[in-house]
Amino acid sequence: MTGRGVLAMAVTAVVTAGCLVACGSDSPKTDPKAELQIWVRKPPGSSTEKTDQQLAAAFTAKTGVPAHVTALFDDFETKLQQAAAQKKLPDVVINDTDRLGGLVKQGLVRPVDRASLAGQADLTPASWQAATGADGKIYGVPFSAQSFALFIRKDWREKLGKPLPATWAEMDALATAFTTGDPDANGKPDTYGYVIPASTKRGYTSWYFASFLFSAGGDFLTGEPGKLTPAIDSPGSLAAAQEFQKQFCTDKSVVPGSVTAETTQAHPLFETGKGGIYLTGPYNMARFDKNLGKDKYEVVALPPGPGGKSVSLAEGENVYLMAGSANPSGQTRFAEYATSVEGQTLGMAGDTDGNVVRLPVNTKVDMATVRKDTRWQLFAGIYQNGARYAPVVPDWTPFRQASADTLNALVADCTSDPKAALGKLARTFTDELTKQGAGA
């Protein structure tokens, strides 16, 4: 067995042994003055790390509770499990909403008493749903929300005389034109249509695919929480998978190498002129404005799919209060500050690329007074117009990873049969639902 395998077994043993009590220390003594260790999933040295540090500093100035921010990006979850195995969990983690189930399953977070939180009624109902586990209990405090839209090279589109796409067929035609029409006029076949982070790492393929899946009338699962059945092999889901494979295999309009690309590799492909269509989040606007030029691209909603609608994946981040903290009151006070109007405004970071709050979850925040860039309103509208979070199950991670592996294989091997692949994936989902006690 490899060293990594041994580590995985050791971490699993610790987690399953009752990490809820032991992750921080064997018998932590409460100390309201203890420094809060806050982990954020952000690249070290980035503008977003600086904003998180500013948020923590402002919290300390307001409350007197010391706080230290550690930014980690690569293998964030693995490092968190290693900290759990060493009984050195941070006090607070700010991470994606879809990681909630896994954190609960491993006993790494403590439940949140929503009623006791100052300002909790000001947070949107949708954001609270994304902080609620499959058992109906709340295990995080909403911090940020987001939706996704198409970023399109406007200069390329106008040079080739193409309209903004209103359907998937027009979107594919534009991608093909970007691939074959030499939009950068350098005389070389070095441009492509789609930029797609299709790596299986952290389930990126599934994450990217979700908006297309929902817009095609498909879904991962269907039914009420606790009574779910697979929907990944439904007609709408199959239509989305066929479209995905078509882009890679028939049209060949995707930037080469995308099957192994994570988001950190995908972003530069758009801003350096390798690909001209990218479904991504609002956090990239300031970056692309700087590195590419605001006048060279446009941001629009994903066109309606076969399902007749344009439905974005909804995502965001929660403030997770980790188990075993020596300063539980400090944890709560930080969550209250981060979700306050002051904390949300600071986290939004205006129109800069330092934003850690993409769309505010506090209804008392007037985004238009904080951000002058009206493109943010597009993302807010997409979010409010039916954007959908991942299904509520005890642990979403196995579903996300299994679907990422299947979808990645569909585009890595163009001889793959989408219908057969989704049928097999549906059986995997059924088994996982049974394992988690979430099936019908």
Coordinates of C-alpha atoms in Angstrom, one line a residue:
M1 CA 0.0 0.0 0.0
T2 CA 1.2 3.5 -0.8
G3 CA 2.0 6.1 1.9
R4 CA -1.1 8.0 0.7
G5 CA -3.2 4.9 1.2
V6 CA -1.9 4.5 4.7
L7 CA -2.7 8.1 5.5
A8 CA -6.2 7.8 4.1
M9 CA -6.8 4.8 6.3
A10 CA -5.5 6.6 9.4
V11 CA -7.6 9.6 8.7
T12 CA -10.7 7.5 8.2
A13 CA -10.1 5.7 11.5
V14 CA -9.9 9.0 13.3
V15 CA -13.0 10.5 11.7
T16 CA -15.1 7.4 12.2
A17 CA -14.0 7.1 15.8
G18 CA -15.9 10.2 16.8
C19 CA -14.2 13.3 15.5
L20 CA -17.0 15.5 16.7
V21 CA -15.6 15.3 20.2
A22 CA -11.9 14.7 19.5
C23 CA -11.0 16.7 16.4
G24 CA -9.9 19.8 18.3
S25 CA -8.5 18.3 21.4
D26 CA -9.4 15.6 23.9
S27 CA -11.1 17.9 26.4
P28 CA -10.9 21.5 25.2
K29 CA -11.2 24.2 27.8
T30 CA -13.4 27.1 26.8
D31 CA -11.5 30.3 26.4
P32 CA -13.4 33.3 24.9
K33 CA -10.1 35.1 24.3
A34 CA -8.4 32.2 22.4
E35 CA -7.3 33.2 18.9
L36 CA -9.5 31.9 16.2
Q37 CA -7.8 29.9 13.5
I38 CA -9.7 30.5 10.2
W39 CA -9.0 28.5 7.1
V40 CA -10.2 29.7 3.7
R41 CA -10.0 27.9 0.4
K42 CA -8.2 30.6 -1.5
P43 CA -4.8 30.7 -3.2
P44 CA -2.1 31.9 -0.8
G45 CA -0.9 35.4 -1.7
S46 CA -4.0 36.2 -3.7
S47 CA -6.2 39.3 -3.5
T48 CA -8.9 37.1 -2.1
E49 CA -6.7 36.0 0.8
K50 CA -6.0 39.7 1.5
T51 CA -9.7 40.4 1.7
D52 CA -10.2 37.5 4.1
Q53 CA -7.4 38.8 6.2
Q54 CA -9.0 42.3 6.2
L55 CA -12.3 40.7 7.2
A56 CA -10.7 38.9 10.2
A57 CA -8.8 42.1 11.2
A58 CA -12.0 44.1 11.1
F59 CA -13.7 41.4 13.2
T60 CA -11.0 41.6 15.8
A61 CA -11.1 45.4 15.9
K62 CA -14.8 45.2 16.5
T63 CA -15.0 42.4 19.0
G64 CA -11.5 42.1 20.6
V65 CA -11.4 38.4 19.6
P66 CA -8.0 37.6 17.9
A67 CA -8.2 35.8 14.6
H68 CA -5.6 34.4 12.1
V69 CA -6.4 33.5 8.5
T70 CA -4.7 30.6 6.7
A71 CA -5.3 30.4 3.0
L72 CA -5.0 27.0 1.4
F73 CA -6.1 26.0 -2.1
D74 CA -4.7 22.7 -3.5
D75 CA -5.9 19.6 -1.7
F76 CA -7.8 21.7 0.8
E77 CA -10.0 18.8 2.0
T78 CA -7.1 16.4 2.4
K79 CA -5.2 19.0 4.5
L80 CA -8.4 19.5 6.6
Q81 CA -8.6 15.7 7.2
Q82 CA -4.9 15.6 8.2
A83 CA -5.6 18.4 10.7
A84 CA -8.4 16.3 12.1
A85 CA -6.2 13.2 12.4
Q86 CA -3.7 15.4 14.4
K87 CA -6.5 16.8 16.5
K88 CA -5.6 20.3 15.3
L89 CA -8.7 21.4 13.4
P90 CA -9.0 25.2 12.8
D91 CA -11.9 26.9 14.6
V92 CA -13.6 28.2 11.5
V93 CA -13.6 27.1 7.9
I94 CA -15.0 29.0 5.0
N95 CA -15.7 26.6 2.1
D96 CA -18.2 25.6 -0.5
T97 CA -21.8 24.9 0.3
D98 CA -21.7 21.4 -1.3
R99 CA -19.0 20.3 1.1
L100 CA -21.5 20.5 4.0
G101 CA -22.6 16.8 3.8
G102 CA -19.0 15.5 3.9
L103 CA -18.1 17.7 6.8
V104 CA -21.1 16.5 8.8
K105 CA -20.5 12.8 7.9
Q106 CA -16.9 13.1 9.2
G107 CA -18.0 14.8 12.4
L108 CA -15.8 17.9 11.6
V109 CA -18.5 20.5 12.2
R110 CA -20.9 21.3 15.0
P111 CA -24.6 22.1 14.5
V112 CA -25.6 25.8 14.4
D113 CA -28.3 27.2 16.5
R114 CA -29.8 29.5 14.0
A115 CA -32.3 31.2 16.3
S116 CA -29.5 32.4 18.6
L117 CA -27.5 34.1 15.8
A118 CA -27.7 37.8 15.7
G119 CA -29.1 39.0 12.3
Q120 CA -30.0 35.5 11.1
A121 CA -33.4 36.7 9.9
D122 CA -31.7 39.0 7.4
L123 CA -30.1 36.1 5.5
T124 CA -31.9 34.8 2.4
P125 CA -34.0 31.6 2.8
A126 CA -32.2 30.0 -0.2
S127 CA -28.8 30.5 1.5
W128 CA -30.1 28.9 4.7
Q129 CA -31.3 25.9 2.7
A130 CA -27.7 25.5 1.4
A131 CA -26.5 25.4 5.0
T132 CA -29.0 22.7 6.0
G133 CA -28.1 19.0 6.1
A134 CA -30.2 16.1 4.9
D135 CA -31.4 15.6 8.5
G136 CA -32.9 19.1 8.6
K137 CA -30.3 20.5 11.0
I138 CA -28.2 23.5 10.2
Y139 CA -24.4 23.0 10.0
G140 CA -23.1 26.2 8.5
V141 CA -23.8 29.9 8.4
P142 CA -24.4 31.3 4.9
F143 CA -21.6 33.7 3.7
S144 CA -21.7 34.0 -0.1
A145 CA -23.8 32.9 -3.0
Q146 CA -23.2 32.8 -6.8
S147 CA -24.5 31.8 -10.1
F148 CA -22.8 31.2 -13.5
A149 CA -22.9 32.9 -16.9
L150 CA -21.2 32.7 -20.3
F151 CA -18.2 34.9 -20.9
I152 CA -17.8 35.4 -24.7
R153 CA -15.0 37.1 -26.7
K154 CA -17.0 40.0 -28.0
D155 CA -14.2 41.2 -30.3
W156 CA -14.0 37.7 -31.9
R157 CA -17.7 37.4 -32.3
E158 CA -18.0 40.8 -34.0
K159 CA -15.1 40.2 -36.3
L160 CA -16.8 37.0 -37.6
G161 CA -20.2 38.7 -37.8
K162 CA -21.9 36.3 -35.5
P163 CA -24.9 37.2 -33.2
L164 CA -25.1 36.5 -29.5
P165 CA -26.3 33.0 -29.1
A166 CA -30.0 32.6 -28.2
T167 CA -30.0 28.7 -28.4
W168 CA -27.5 25.9 -27.8
A169 CA -27.3 25.4 -31.6
E170 CA -26.3 29.0 -32.0
M171 CA -23.8 28.7 -29.2
D172 CA -22.2 25.6 -30.8
A173 CA -22.1 27.4 -34.2
L174 CA -20.3 30.3 -32.5
A175 CA -17.8 27.9 -30.9
T176 CA -17.2 26.3 -34.2
A177 CA -16.6 29.7 -35.9
F178 CA -14.1 30.6 -33.1
T179 CA -12.3 27.3 -33.9
T180 CA -12.2 27.5 -37.6
G181 CA -12.6 31.2 -38.5
D182 CA -9.2 32.6 -37.2
P183 CA -10.9 35.2 -35.0
D184 CA -7.6 36.6 -33.8
A185 CA -6.5 37.1 -37.4
N186 CA -3.0 35.7 -36.9
G187 CA -3.3 33.2 -39.7
K188 CA -2.8 30.2 -37.4
P189 CA -5.3 27.5 -36.3
D190 CA -4.7 28.2 -32.6
T191 CA -8.1 29.4 -31.3
Y192 CA -11.0 27.3 -30.1
G193 CA -14.6 27.8 -29.0
Y194 CA -15.1 26.4 -25.5
V195 CA -12.9 26.6 -22.4
I196 CA -14.0 23.8 -20.1
P197 CA -12.4 22.7 -16.7
A198 CA -13.2 19.0 -17.3
S199 CA -10.8 17.5 -14.8
T200 CA -12.1 14.9 -12.4
K201 CA -10.3 16.5 -9.5
R202 CA -12.8 17.7 -6.9
G203 CA -15.5 16.7 -9.3
Y204 CA -14.9 19.7 -11.6
T205 CA -16.5 18.0 -14.7
S206 CA -19.7 17.5 -12.8
W207 CA -19.6 21.0 -11.4
Y208 CA -19.2 22.6 -14.8
F209 CA -21.8 20.3 -16.4
A210 CA -24.5 21.0 -13.9
S211 CA -25.9 24.2 -15.5
F212 CA -26.2 22.4 -18.8
L213 CA -27.9 19.5 -17.1
F214 CA -30.5 21.6 -15.4
S215 CA -31.1 23.7 -18.6
A216 CA -31.7 20.5 -20.6
G217 CA -34.4 19.5 -18.2
G218 CA -32.3 16.9 -16.5
D219 CA -31.1 16.4 -13.0
F220 CA -28.8 14.3 -10.8
L221 CA -31.5 13.1 -8.5
T222 CA -35.3 13.5 -8.1
G223 CA -37.7 13.3 -5.2
E224 CA -37.9 14.7 -1.7
P225 CA -34.9 14.5 0.6
G226 CA -34.7 11.0 2.1
K227 CA -36.8 9.6 -0.8
L228 CA -34.6 10.3 -3.7
T229 CA -34.1 8.3 -7.0
P230 CA -31.6 8.8 -9.8
A231 CA -32.5 11.2 -12.6
I232 CA -29.1 11.2 -14.2
D233 CA -30.4 8.8 -16.9
S234 CA -33.5 10.7 -17.8
P235 CA -34.1 12.0 -21.3
G236 CA -33.1 15.6 -20.3
S237 CA -29.9 14.3 -18.7
L238 CA -29.1 12.3 -21.7
A239 CA -29.6 15.3 -24.0
A240 CA -27.1 17.3 -21.9
A241 CA -24.6 14.5 -21.9
Q242 CA -24.9 14.1 -25.7
E243 CA -24.4 17.9 -26.1
F244 CA -21.3 17.7 -23.9
Q245 CA -19.8 14.9 -25.9
K246 CA -20.6 16.6 -29.2
Q247 CA -18.7 19.7 -28.2
F248 CA -15.5 17.6 -27.6
C249 CA -15.8 14.8 -30.1
T250 CA -17.9 15.9 -33.1
D251 CA -17.5 19.7 -33.3
K252 CA -14.0 19.5 -31.7
S253 CA -14.5 23.1 -30.6
V254 CA -13.1 22.7 -27.0
V255 CA -9.5 23.8 -26.2
P256 CA -7.2 20.8 -26.3
G257 CA -6.2 19.4 -22.9
S258 CA -9.5 20.4 -21.3
V259 CA -10.1 16.8 -20.0
T260 CA -7.4 17.4 -17.4
A261 CA -7.9 21.1 -16.8
E262 CA -8.9 22.5 -13.4
T263 CA -10.2 26.0 -13.0
T264 CA -6.8 27.4 -12.3
Q265 CA -5.6 26.1 -15.7
A266 CA -8.9 27.1 -17.5
H267 CA -9.0 30.8 -16.5
P268 CA -5.8 31.6 -18.4
L269 CA -7.0 29.8 -21.5
F270 CA -9.8 32.4 -21.9
E271 CA -7.8 35.5 -21.0
T272 CA -4.8 34.6 -23.3
G273 CA -7.0 33.9 -26.3
K274 CA -7.0 30.1 -26.6
G275 CA -10.8 29.8 -26.2
G276 CA -13.6 32.3 -26.7
I277 CA -16.6 30.9 -24.6
Y278 CA -16.3 30.1 -20.9
L279 CA -19.1 29.3 -18.4
T280 CA -17.8 30.7 -15.2
G281 CA -18.6 32.9 -12.2
P282 CA -18.6 36.6 -11.5
Y283 CA -15.4 36.4 -9.5
N284 CA -13.4 36.3 -12.8
M285 CA -14.7 39.6 -14.1
A286 CA -12.1 41.9 -12.4
R287 CA -9.3 39.5 -13.4
F288 CA -10.4 39.3 -17.1
D289 CA -10.9 43.1 -17.2
K290 CA -7.3 43.5 -16.1
N291 CA -5.6 40.7 -18.1
L292 CA -7.8 40.7 -21.3
G293 CA -9.7 44.0 -21.3
K294 CA -13.3 44.7 -20.4
D295 CA -14.0 45.8 -24.0
K296 CA -13.0 42.5 -25.5
Y297 CA -15.6 40.2 -23.8
E298 CA -19.2 40.2 -22.8
V299 CA -21.2 38.3 -20.2
V300 CA -24.6 36.8 -20.9
A301 CA -26.8 34.1 -19.5
L302 CA -26.5 30.5 -20.7
P303 CA -29.1 30.1 -23.6
P304 CA -32.1 27.9 -22.8
G305 CA -31.4 24.2 -23.4
P306 CA -33.7 21.4 -24.6
G307 CA -35.6 21.8 -21.3
G308 CA -36.7 25.3 -22.5
K309 CA -35.1 27.1 -19.6
S310 CA -31.8 28.6 -18.7
V311 CA -30.9 27.3 -15.2
S312 CA -27.6 28.0 -13.5
L313 CA -26.0 25.9 -10.8
A314 CA -26.2 27.8 -7.6
E315 CA -23.3 27.8 -5.3
G316 CA -21.7 29.7 -2.5
E317 CA -19.8 29.4 0.7
N318 CA -20.7 28.8 4.3
V319 CA -18.9 29.7 7.5
Y320 CA -18.4 26.3 9.2
L321 CA -17.9 26.2 13.0
M322 CA -15.5 23.3 13.5
A323 CA -15.8 20.8 16.2
G324 CA -13.7 20.9 19.4
S325 CA -13.0 24.6 19.3
A326 CA -11.7 26.2 22.6
N327 CA -13.6 29.4 21.7
P328 CA -17.1 28.5 20.6
S329 CA -18.4 31.9 21.5
G330 CA -15.7 33.4 19.2
Q331 CA -16.8 31.1 16.4
T332 CA -20.4 32.3 16.7
R333 CA -19.3 36.0 16.9
F334 CA -17.2 35.6 13.8
A335 CA -20.1 34.0 11.8
E336 CA -22.4 36.9 13.0
Y337 CA -19.8 39.5 11.8
A338 CA -19.1 37.8 8.5
T339 CA -22.8 37.8 7.6
S340 CA -23.6 41.3 8.9
V341 CA -23.9 44.3 6.5
E342 CA -20.5 45.4 7.5
G343 CA -18.9 42.0 7.0
Q344 CA -20.7 41.3 3.7
T345 CA -19.7 44.7 2.3
L346 CA -16.1 44.3 3.2
G347 CA -16.1 40.8 1.7
M348 CA -17.6 42.0 -1.5
A349 CA -14.5 44.1 -2.1
G350 CA -16.3 46.5 -4.5
D351 CA -15.5 45.8 -8.1
T352 CA -12.0 44.4 -7.4
D353 CA -10.8 40.8 -7.9
G354 CA -10.5 40.4 -4.2
N355 CA -14.1 39.6 -3.6
V356 CA -14.8 36.7 -1.3
V357 CA -18.5 37.5 -1.1
R358 CA -19.8 37.1 -4.6
L359 CA -23.5 37.8 -4.2
P360 CA -24.4 38.9 -0.6
V361 CA -26.6 36.6 1.4
N362 CA -27.7 39.5 3.7
T363 CA -30.9 41.1 2.3
K364 CA -30.0 44.4 3.8
V365 CA -27.0 44.8 1.6
D366 CA -27.7 47.0 -1.4
M367 CA -25.3 45.6 -4.0
A368 CA -25.7 48.5 -6.3
T369 CA -24.2 50.9 -3.8
V370 CA -21.2 48.6 -3.2
R371 CA -20.5 47.7 -6.8
K372 CA -20.8 50.1 -9.8
D373 CA -20.2 47.3 -12.3
T374 CA -23.7 46.5 -13.5
R375 CA -22.7 43.0 -14.7
W376 CA -23.0 41.8 -11.1
Q377 CA -26.7 42.5 -11.5
L378 CA -26.8 39.9 -14.3
F379 CA -25.5 37.2 -11.9
A380 CA -27.9 38.3 -9.2
G381 CA -30.8 38.0 -11.6
I382 CA -29.6 34.5 -12.8
Y383 CA -29.4 33.4 -9.1
Q384 CA -32.8 34.7 -8.2
N385 CA -34.4 33.3 -11.4
G386 CA -34.3 29.7 -10.3
A387 CA -30.6 28.8 -9.9
R388 CA -30.3 25.4 -8.2
Y389 CA -28.0 24.1 -5.6
A390 CA -26.8 20.5 -5.6
P391 CA -29.3 18.0 -4.2
V392 CA -29.6 17.6 -0.5
V393 CA -28.1 14.3 0.6
P394 CA -26.1 13.2 3.6
D395 CA -22.9 13.5 1.5
W396 CA -22.9 14.9 -2.0
T397 CA -19.2 14.3 -2.6
P398 CA -19.5 10.6 -3.9
F399 CA -22.3 11.7 -6.3
R400 CA -20.3 14.6 -7.6
Q401 CA -17.2 12.5 -8.0
A402 CA -18.9 9.6 -9.7
S403 CA -20.7 11.9 -12.2
A404 CA -17.4 13.7 -12.9
D405 CA -15.6 10.4 -13.6
T406 CA -18.4 9.3 -16.0
L407 CA -18.7 12.6 -17.8
N408 CA -14.9 12.9 -18.2
A409 CA -14.7 9.4 -19.6
L410 CA -17.4 10.4 -22.2
V411 CA -15.3 13.1 -23.6
A412 CA -11.9 11.4 -23.2
D413 CA -13.1 8.4 -25.2
C414 CA -15.3 9.6 -28.0
T415 CA -16.5 6.0 -28.7
S416 CA -18.3 5.9 -25.3
D417 CA -22.1 5.6 -25.4
P418 CA -23.7 8.3 -23.3
K419 CA -26.9 6.4 -22.7
A420 CA -25.1 3.3 -21.4
A421 CA -22.7 5.4 -19.4
L422 CA -25.6 7.3 -17.7
G423 CA -27.5 4.1 -17.1
K424 CA -24.4 2.7 -15.2
L425 CA -24.1 6.0 -13.3
A426 CA -27.7 5.8 -12.3
R427 CA -27.1 2.4 -10.8
T428 CA -24.1 3.8 -8.9
F429 CA -26.3 6.6 -7.6
T430 CA -28.9 4.1 -6.5
D431 CA -26.3 2.1 -4.5
E432 CA -25.0 5.3 -2.9
L433 CA -28.5 6.5 -2.0
T434 CA -29.0 3.1 -0.3
K435 CA -25.7 3.4 1.5
Q436 CA -26.5 6.9 2.8
G437 CA -30.1 5.9 3.7
A438 CA -31.4 8.6 1.3
G439 CA -33.2 6.5 -1.3
A440 CA -36.9 6.0 -1.9

